[in-house]
PDB file of N, CA and C in Angstrom:
ATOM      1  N   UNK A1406      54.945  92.163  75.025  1.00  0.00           N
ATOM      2  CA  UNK A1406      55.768  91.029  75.382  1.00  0.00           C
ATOM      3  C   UNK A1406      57.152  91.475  75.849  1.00  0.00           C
ATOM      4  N   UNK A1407      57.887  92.546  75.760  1.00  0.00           N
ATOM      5  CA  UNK A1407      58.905  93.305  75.893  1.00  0.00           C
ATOM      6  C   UNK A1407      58.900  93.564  77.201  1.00  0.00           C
ATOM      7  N   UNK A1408      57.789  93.715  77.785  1.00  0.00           N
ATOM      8  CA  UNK A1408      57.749  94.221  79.124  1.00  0.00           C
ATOM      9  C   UNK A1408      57.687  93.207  79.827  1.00  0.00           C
ATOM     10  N   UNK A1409      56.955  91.746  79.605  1.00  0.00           N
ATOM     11  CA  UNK A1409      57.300  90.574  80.144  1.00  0.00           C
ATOM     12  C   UNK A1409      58.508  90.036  80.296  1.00  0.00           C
ATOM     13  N   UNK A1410      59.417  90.121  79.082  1.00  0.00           N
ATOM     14  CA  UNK A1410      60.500  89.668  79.361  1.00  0.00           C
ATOM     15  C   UNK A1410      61.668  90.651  79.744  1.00  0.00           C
ATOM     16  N   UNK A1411      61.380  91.594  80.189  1.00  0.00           N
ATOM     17  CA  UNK A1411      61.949  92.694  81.323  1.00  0.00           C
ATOM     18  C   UNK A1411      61.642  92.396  82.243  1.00  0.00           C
ATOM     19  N   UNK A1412      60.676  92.100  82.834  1.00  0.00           N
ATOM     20  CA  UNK A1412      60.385  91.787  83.974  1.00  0.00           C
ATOM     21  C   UNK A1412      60.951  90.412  84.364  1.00  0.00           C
ATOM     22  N   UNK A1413      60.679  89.251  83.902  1.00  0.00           N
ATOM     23  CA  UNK A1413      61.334  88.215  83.901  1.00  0.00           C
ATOM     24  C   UNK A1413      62.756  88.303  84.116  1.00  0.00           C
ATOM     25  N   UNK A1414      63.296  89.016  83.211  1.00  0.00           N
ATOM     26  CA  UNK A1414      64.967  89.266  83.331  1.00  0.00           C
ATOM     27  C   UNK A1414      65.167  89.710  84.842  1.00  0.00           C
ATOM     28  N   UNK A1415      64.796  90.785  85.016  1.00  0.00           N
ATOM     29  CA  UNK A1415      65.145  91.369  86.409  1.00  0.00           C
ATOM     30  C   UNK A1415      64.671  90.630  87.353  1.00  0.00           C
ATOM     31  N   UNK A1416      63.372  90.323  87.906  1.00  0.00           N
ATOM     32  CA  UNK A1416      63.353  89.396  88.705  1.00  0.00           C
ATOM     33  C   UNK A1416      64.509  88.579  88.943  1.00  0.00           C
ATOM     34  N   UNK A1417      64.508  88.037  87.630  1.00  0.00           N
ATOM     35  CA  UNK A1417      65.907  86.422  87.884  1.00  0.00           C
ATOM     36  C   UNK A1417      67.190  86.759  88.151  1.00  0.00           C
ATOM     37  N   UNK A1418      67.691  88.246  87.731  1.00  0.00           N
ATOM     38  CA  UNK A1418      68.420  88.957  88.039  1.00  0.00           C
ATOM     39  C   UNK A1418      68.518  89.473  89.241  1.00  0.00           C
ATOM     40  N   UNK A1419      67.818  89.432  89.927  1.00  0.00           N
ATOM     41  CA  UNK A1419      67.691  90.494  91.514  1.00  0.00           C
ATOM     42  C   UNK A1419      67.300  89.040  92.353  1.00  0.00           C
ATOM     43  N   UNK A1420      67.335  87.842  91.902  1.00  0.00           N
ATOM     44  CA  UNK A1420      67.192  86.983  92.700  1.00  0.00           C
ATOM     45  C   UNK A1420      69.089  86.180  92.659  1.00  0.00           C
ATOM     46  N   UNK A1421      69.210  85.844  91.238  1.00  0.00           N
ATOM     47  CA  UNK A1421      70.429  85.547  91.454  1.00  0.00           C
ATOM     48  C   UNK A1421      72.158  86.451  92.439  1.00  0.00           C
ATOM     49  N   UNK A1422      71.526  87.668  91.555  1.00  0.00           N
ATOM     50  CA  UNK A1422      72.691  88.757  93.075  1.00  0.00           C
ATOM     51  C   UNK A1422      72.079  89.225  94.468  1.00  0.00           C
ATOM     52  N   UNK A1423      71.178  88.485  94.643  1.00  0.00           N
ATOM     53  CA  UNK A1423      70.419  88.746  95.876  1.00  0.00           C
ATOM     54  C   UNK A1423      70.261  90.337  95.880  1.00  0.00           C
ATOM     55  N   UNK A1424      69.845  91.127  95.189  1.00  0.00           N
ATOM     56  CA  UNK A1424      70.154  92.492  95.081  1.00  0.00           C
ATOM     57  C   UNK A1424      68.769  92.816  95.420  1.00  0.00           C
ATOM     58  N   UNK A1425      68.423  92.656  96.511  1.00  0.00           N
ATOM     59  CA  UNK A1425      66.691  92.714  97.315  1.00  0.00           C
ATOM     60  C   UNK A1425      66.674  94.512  97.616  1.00  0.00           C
ATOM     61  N   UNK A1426      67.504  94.838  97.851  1.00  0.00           N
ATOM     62  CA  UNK A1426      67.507  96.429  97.811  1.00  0.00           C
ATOM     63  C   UNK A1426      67.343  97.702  96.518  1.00  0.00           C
ATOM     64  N   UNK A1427      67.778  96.734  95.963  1.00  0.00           N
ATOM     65  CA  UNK A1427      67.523  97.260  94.242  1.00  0.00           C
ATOM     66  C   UNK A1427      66.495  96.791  93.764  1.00  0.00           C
ATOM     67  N   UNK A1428      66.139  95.905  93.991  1.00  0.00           N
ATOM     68  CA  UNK A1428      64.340  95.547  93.564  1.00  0.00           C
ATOM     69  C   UNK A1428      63.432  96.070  94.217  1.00  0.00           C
ATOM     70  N   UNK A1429      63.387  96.667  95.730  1.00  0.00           N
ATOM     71  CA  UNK A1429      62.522  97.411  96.591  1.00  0.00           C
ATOM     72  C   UNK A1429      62.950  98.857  96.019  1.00  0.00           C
ATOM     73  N   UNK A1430      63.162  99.127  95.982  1.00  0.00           N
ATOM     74  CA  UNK A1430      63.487 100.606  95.356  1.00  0.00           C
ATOM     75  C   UNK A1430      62.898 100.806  94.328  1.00  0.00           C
ATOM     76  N   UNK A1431      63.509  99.773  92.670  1.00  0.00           N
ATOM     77  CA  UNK A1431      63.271 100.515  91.639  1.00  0.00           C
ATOM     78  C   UNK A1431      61.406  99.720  91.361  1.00  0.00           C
ATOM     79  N   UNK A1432      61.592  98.635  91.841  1.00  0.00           N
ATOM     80  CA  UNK A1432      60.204  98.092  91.436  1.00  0.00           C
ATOM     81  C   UNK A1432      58.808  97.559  92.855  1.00  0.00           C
ATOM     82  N   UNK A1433      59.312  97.742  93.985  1.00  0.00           N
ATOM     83  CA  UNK A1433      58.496  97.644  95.047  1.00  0.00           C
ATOM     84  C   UNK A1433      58.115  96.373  95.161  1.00  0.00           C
ATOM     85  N   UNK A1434      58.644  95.827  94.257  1.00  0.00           N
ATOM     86  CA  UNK A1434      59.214  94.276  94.694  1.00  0.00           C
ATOM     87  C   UNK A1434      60.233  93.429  95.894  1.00  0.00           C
ATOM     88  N   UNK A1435      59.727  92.345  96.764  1.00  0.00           N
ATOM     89  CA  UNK A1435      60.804  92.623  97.720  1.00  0.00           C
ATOM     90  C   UNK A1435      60.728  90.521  97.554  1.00  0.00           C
ATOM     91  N   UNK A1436      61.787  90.316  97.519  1.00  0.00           N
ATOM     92  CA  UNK A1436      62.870  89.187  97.037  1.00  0.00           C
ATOM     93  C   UNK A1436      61.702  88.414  96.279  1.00  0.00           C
ATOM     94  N   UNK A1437      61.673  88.662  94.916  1.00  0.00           N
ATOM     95  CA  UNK A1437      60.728  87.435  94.159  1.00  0.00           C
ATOM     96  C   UNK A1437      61.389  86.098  93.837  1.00  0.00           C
ATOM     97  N   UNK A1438      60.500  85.137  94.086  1.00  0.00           N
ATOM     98  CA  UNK A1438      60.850  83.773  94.324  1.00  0.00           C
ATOM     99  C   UNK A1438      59.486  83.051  93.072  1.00  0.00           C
ATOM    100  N   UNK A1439      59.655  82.125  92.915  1.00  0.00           N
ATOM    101  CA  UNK A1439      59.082  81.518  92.093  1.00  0.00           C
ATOM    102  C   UNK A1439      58.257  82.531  90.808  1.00  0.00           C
ATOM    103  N   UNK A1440      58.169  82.009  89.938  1.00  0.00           N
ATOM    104  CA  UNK A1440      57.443  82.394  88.321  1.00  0.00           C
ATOM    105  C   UNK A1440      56.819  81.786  87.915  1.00  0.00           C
ATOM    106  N   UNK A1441      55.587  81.759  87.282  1.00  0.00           N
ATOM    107  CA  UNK A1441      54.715  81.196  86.237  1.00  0.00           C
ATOM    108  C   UNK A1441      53.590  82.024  85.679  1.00  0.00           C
ATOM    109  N   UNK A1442      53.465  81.590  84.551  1.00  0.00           N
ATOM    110  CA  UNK A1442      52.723  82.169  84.174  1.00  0.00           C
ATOM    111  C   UNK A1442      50.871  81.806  83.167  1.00  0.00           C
ATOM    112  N   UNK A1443      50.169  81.862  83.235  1.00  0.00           N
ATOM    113  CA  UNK A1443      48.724  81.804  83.259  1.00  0.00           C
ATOM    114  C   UNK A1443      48.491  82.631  81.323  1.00  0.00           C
ATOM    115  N   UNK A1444      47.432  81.654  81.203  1.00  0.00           N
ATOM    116  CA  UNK A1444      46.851  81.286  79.840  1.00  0.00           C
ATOM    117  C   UNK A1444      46.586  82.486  78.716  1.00  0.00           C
ATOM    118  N   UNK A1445      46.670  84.057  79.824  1.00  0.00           N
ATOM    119  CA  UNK A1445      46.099  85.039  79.879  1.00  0.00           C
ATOM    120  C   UNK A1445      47.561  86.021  79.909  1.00  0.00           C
ATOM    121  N   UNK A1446      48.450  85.275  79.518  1.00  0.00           N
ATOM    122  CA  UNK A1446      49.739  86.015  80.047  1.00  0.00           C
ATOM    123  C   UNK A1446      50.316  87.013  80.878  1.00  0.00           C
ATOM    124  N   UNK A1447      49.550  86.613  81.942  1.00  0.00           N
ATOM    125  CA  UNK A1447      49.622  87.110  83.234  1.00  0.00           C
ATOM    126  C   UNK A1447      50.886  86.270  84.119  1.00  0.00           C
ATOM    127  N   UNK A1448      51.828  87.478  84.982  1.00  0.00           N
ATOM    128  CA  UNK A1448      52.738  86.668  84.935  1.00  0.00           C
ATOM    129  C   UNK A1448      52.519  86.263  86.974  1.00  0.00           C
ATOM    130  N   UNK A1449      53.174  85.414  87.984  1.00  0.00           N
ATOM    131  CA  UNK A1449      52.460  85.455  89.322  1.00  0.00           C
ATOM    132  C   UNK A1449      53.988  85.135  89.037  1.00  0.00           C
ATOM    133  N   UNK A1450      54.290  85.761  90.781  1.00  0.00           N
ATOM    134  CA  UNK A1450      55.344  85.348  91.444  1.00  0.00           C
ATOM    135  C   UNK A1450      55.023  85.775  92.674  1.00  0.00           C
ATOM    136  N   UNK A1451      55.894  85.265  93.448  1.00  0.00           N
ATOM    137  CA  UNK A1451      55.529  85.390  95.028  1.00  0.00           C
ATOM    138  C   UNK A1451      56.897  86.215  95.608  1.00  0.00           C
ATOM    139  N   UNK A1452      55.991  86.950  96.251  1.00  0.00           N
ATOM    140  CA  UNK A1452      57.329  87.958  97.037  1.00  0.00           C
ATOM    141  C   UNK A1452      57.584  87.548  98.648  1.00  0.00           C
ATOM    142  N   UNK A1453      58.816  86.344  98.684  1.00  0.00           N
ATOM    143  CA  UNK A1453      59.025  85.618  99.824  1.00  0.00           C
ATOM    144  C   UNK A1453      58.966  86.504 101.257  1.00  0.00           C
ATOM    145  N   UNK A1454      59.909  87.072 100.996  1.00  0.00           N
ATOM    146  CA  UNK A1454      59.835  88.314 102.635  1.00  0.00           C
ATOM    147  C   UNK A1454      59.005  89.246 102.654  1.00  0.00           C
ATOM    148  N   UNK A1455      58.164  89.473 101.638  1.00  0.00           N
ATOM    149  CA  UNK A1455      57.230  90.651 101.391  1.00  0.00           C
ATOM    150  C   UNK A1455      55.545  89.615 101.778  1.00  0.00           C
ATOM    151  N   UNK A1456      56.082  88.747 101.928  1.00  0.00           N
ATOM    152  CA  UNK A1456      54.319  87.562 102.122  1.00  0.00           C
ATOM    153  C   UNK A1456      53.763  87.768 101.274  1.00  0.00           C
ATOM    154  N   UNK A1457      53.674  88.047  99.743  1.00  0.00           N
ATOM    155  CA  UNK A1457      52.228  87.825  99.243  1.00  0.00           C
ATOM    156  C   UNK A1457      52.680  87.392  98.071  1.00  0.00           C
ATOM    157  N   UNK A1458      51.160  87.151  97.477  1.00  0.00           N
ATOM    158  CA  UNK A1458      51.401  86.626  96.049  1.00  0.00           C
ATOM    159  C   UNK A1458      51.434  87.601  94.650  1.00  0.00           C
ATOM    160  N   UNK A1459      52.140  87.835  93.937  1.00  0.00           N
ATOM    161  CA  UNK A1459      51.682  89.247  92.736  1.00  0.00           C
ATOM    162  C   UNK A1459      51.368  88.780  91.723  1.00  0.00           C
ATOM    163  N   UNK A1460      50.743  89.588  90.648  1.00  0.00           N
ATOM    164  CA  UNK A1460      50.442  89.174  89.211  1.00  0.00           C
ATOM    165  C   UNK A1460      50.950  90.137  88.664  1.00  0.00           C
ATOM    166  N   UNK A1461      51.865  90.287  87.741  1.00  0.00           N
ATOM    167  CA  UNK A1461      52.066  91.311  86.402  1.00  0.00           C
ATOM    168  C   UNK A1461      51.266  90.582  85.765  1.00  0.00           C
ATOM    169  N   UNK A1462      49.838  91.733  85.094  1.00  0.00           N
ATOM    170  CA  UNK A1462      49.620  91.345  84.033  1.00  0.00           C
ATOM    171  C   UNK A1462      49.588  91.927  82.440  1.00  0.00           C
ATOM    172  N   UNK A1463      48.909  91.459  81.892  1.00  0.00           N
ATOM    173  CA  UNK A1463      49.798  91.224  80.649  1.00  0.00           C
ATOM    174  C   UNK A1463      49.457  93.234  80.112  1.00  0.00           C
ATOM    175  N   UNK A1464      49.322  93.878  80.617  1.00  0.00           N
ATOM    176  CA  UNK A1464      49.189  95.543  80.635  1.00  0.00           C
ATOM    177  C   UNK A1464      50.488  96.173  81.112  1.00  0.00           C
ATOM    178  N   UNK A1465      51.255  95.480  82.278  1.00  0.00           N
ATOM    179  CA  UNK A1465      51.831  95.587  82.451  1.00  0.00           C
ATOM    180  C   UNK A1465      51.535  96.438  83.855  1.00  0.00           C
ATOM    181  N   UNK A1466      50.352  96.002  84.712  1.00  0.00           N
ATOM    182  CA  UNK A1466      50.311  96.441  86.186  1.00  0.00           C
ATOM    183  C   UNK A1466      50.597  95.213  87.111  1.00  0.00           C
ATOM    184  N   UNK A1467      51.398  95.878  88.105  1.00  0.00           N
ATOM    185  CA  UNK A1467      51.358  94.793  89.778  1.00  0.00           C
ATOM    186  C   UNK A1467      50.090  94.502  90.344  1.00  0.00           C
ATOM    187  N   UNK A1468      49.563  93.336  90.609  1.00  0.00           N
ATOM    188  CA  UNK A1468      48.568  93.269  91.699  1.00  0.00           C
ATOM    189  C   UNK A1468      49.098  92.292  92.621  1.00  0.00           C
ATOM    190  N   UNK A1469      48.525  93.038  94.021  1.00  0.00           N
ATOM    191  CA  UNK A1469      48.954  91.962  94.904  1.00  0.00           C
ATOM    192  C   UNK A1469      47.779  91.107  95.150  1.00  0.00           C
ATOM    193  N   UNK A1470      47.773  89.652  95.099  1.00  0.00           N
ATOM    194  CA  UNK A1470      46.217  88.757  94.695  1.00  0.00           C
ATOM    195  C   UNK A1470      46.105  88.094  96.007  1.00  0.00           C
ATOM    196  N   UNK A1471      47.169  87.825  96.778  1.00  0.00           N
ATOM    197  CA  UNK A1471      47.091  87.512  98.437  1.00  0.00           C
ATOM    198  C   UNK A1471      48.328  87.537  99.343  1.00  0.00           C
ATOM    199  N   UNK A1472      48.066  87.694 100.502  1.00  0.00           N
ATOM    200  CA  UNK A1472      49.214  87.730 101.261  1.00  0.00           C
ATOM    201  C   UNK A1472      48.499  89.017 102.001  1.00  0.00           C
ATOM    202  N   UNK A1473      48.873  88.951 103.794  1.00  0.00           N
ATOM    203  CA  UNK A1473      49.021  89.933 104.081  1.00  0.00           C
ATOM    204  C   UNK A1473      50.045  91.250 104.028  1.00  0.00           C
ATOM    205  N   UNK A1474      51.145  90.724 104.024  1.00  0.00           N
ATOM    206  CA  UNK A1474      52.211  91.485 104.084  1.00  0.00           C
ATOM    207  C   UNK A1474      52.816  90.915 105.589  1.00  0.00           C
ATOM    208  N   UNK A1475      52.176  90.114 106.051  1.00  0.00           N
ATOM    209  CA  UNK A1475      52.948  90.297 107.734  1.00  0.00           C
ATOM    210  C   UNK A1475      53.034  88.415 107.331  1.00  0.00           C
ATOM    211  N   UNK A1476      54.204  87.532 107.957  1.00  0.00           N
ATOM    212  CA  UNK A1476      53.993  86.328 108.316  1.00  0.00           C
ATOM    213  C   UNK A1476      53.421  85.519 108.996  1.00  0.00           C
ATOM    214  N   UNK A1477      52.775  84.533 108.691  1.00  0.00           N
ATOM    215  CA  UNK A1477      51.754  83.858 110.170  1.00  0.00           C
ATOM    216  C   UNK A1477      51.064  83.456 109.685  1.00  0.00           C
ATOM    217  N   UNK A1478      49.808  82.615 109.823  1.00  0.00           N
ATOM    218  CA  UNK A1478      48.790  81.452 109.435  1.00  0.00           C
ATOM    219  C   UNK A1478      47.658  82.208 109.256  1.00  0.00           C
ATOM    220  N   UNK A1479      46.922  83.018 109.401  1.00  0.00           N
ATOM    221  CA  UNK A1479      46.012  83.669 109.486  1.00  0.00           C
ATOM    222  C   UNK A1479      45.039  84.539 108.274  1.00  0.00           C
ATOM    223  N   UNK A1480      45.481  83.790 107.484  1.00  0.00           N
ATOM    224  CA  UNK A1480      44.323  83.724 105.849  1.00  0.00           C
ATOM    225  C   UNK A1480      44.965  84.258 104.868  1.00  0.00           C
ATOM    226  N   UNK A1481      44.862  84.368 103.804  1.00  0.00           N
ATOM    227  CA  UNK A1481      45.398  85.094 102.357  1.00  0.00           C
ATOM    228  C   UNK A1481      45.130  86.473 102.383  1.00  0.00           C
ATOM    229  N   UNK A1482      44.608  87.113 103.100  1.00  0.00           N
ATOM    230  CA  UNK A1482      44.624  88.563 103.013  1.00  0.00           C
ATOM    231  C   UNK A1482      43.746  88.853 101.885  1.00  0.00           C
TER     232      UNK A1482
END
C-alpha cells in the first residue's frame, strides 16, 4: 500500500507543478491526468500527451491497457 500511495502522491504532484519532465524521466510517465482505482487495487490513470491508458497494479508494475501512443481516432491500440 506504500507504493500506492507514492505513486498517487507523485502523480498529483507532477500534475499540480506541471513538472512533465520529471515524471518522463524518473517514472516514464508523461502528464498523468485522471485516477481511479479498481476492486483489485489496481490503480488506472491516463497519460494525456502520452495517449494511453495505464494500470499500476497492486505489485507494483506499469501496464499500458490502451492507447496507441500517437493521437487520432483509430482504435485503442
Amino acid at each position: 500500500m506504500k507504493k500506492l500511495t507514492l505513486l498517487i502522491f507523485f502523480l498529483l504532484f507532477a500534475q499540480i507543478l506541471s513538472a512533465q519532465i520529471i515524471s518522463t524521466v524518473i517514472t516514464g510517465i508523461y502528464d498523468p491526468y485522471g485516477i481511479t482505482m479498481d476492486s483489485n487495487n489496481n490503480l488506472y490513470f491516463v497519460e494525456h500527451l502520452g495517449h494511453k491508458i495505464k494500470m499500476f497494479d497492486n505489485s507494483g508494475v506499469i501496464h499500458a491497457i490502451a492507447g496507441t501512443g500517437i493521437n487520432g481516432y483509430n482504435g485503442d491500440g
